[in-house]
Short mmCIF file of C-alpha atoms in Angstrom, two decimals:
data_model
loop_
_atom_site.label_atom_id
_atom_site.label_comp_id
_atom_site.label_asym_id
_atom_site.label_seq_id
_atom_site.Cartn_x
_atom_site.Cartn_y
_atom_site.Cartn_z
CA UNK A 1 -14.71 -0.73 -0.97
CA UNK A 2 -11.32 1.79 -1.64
CA UNK A 3 -7.87 1.18 -0.94
CA UNK A 4 -5.76 4.59 -1.09
CA UNK A 5 -2.10 5.11 -0.25
CA UNK A 6 -0.18 8.04 0.78
CA UNK A 7 3.80 8.87 1.14
CA UNK A 8 3.49 4.95 2.19
CA UNK A 9 7.57 3.54 2.71
CA UNK A 10 8.84 0.47 4.22
CA UNK A 11 12.16 0.64 5.58
CA UNK A 12 14.41 -2.38 7.51
CA UNK A 13 17.16 -1.11 9.11
CA UNK A 14 18.38 1.15 7.36
CA UNK A 15 18.10 1.01 3.53
CA UNK A 16 14.63 1.09 2.05
CA UNK A 17 12.84 -0.82 -0.01
CA UNK A 18 10.17 1.38 -0.47
CA UNK A 19 9.59 5.11 -0.51
CA UNK A 20 7.31 7.51 -1.44
CA UNK A 21 4.56 5.69 -2.62
CA UNK A 22 1.23 6.78 -3.53
CA UNK A 23 -1.86 5.01 -5.23
CA UNK A 24 -5.95 4.86 -4.65
CA UNK A 25 -7.29 2.13 -6.05
CA UNK A 26 -11.13 1.45 -6.23
CA UNK A 27 -13.81 -1.52 -6.47
CA UNK A 28 -13.97 -2.10 -9.83
CA UNK A 29 -10.41 -1.68 -11.09
CA UNK A 30 -7.29 -3.86 -10.99
CA UNK A 31 -3.95 -3.25 -9.98
CA UNK A 32 -0.94 -5.18 -11.46
CA UNK A 33 1.92 -5.15 -9.24
CA UNK A 34 5.07 -6.78 -10.82
CA UNK A 35 8.92 -6.62 -9.52
CA UNK A 36 12.04 -8.39 -9.77
CA UNK A 37 12.79 -10.96 -6.30
CA UNK A 38 13.14 -8.66 -2.73
CA UNK A 39 11.11 -5.33 -4.59
CA UNK A 40 8.56 -5.10 -1.80
CA UNK A 41 6.02 -6.62 -3.06
CA UNK A 42 4.88 -9.18 -1.09
CA UNK A 43 5.83 -6.30 1.83
CA UNK A 44 3.47 -4.11 0.20
CA UNK A 45 0.96 -6.11 -0.32
CA UNK A 46 0.74 -6.88 3.63
CA UNK A 47 0.68 -3.48 4.87
CA UNK A 48 -1.88 -3.07 2.68
CA UNK A 49 -4.09 -5.79 4.75
CA UNK A 50 -3.18 -4.73 7.88
CA UNK A 51 -0.80 -7.86 8.95
CA UNK A 52 2.26 -5.12 8.69
CA UNK A 53 2.86 -1.67 9.78
CA UNK A 54 4.22 0.64 7.15
CA UNK A 55 7.98 2.76 7.88
CA UNK A 56 6.15 5.63 6.73
CA UNK A 57 2.62 7.11 5.27
CA UNK A 58 -1.16 6.02 5.52
CA UNK A 59 -3.59 3.74 4.08
CA UNK A 60 -6.81 3.48 4.12
CA UNK A 61 -10.14 1.72 3.49
CA UNK A 62 -13.31 3.47 2.54
CA UNK A 63 -15.97 2.07 2.70
CA UNK A 64 -18.75 3.47 -0.29
CA UNK A 65 -22.12 2.25 -0.17
CA UNK A 66 -22.48 1.10 -3.60
CA UNK A 67 -25.70 0.09 -5.03
CA UNK A 68 -27.64 -2.44 -5.07
#
């Protein structure tokens, strides 16, 4: 599976937690998300896992046939 994030943003009321995020993660890659408390780390993971909706942008989960 590949995860593709395009122009992702999340806003609570008038404050943007994060915006303009673009990245792609393949099945054999690792990603570390770091930052201080309240910077949106858990919110980003909840959006990627489809528990929450983004205010802007798109998250794609792309299934690819892998050789056995």
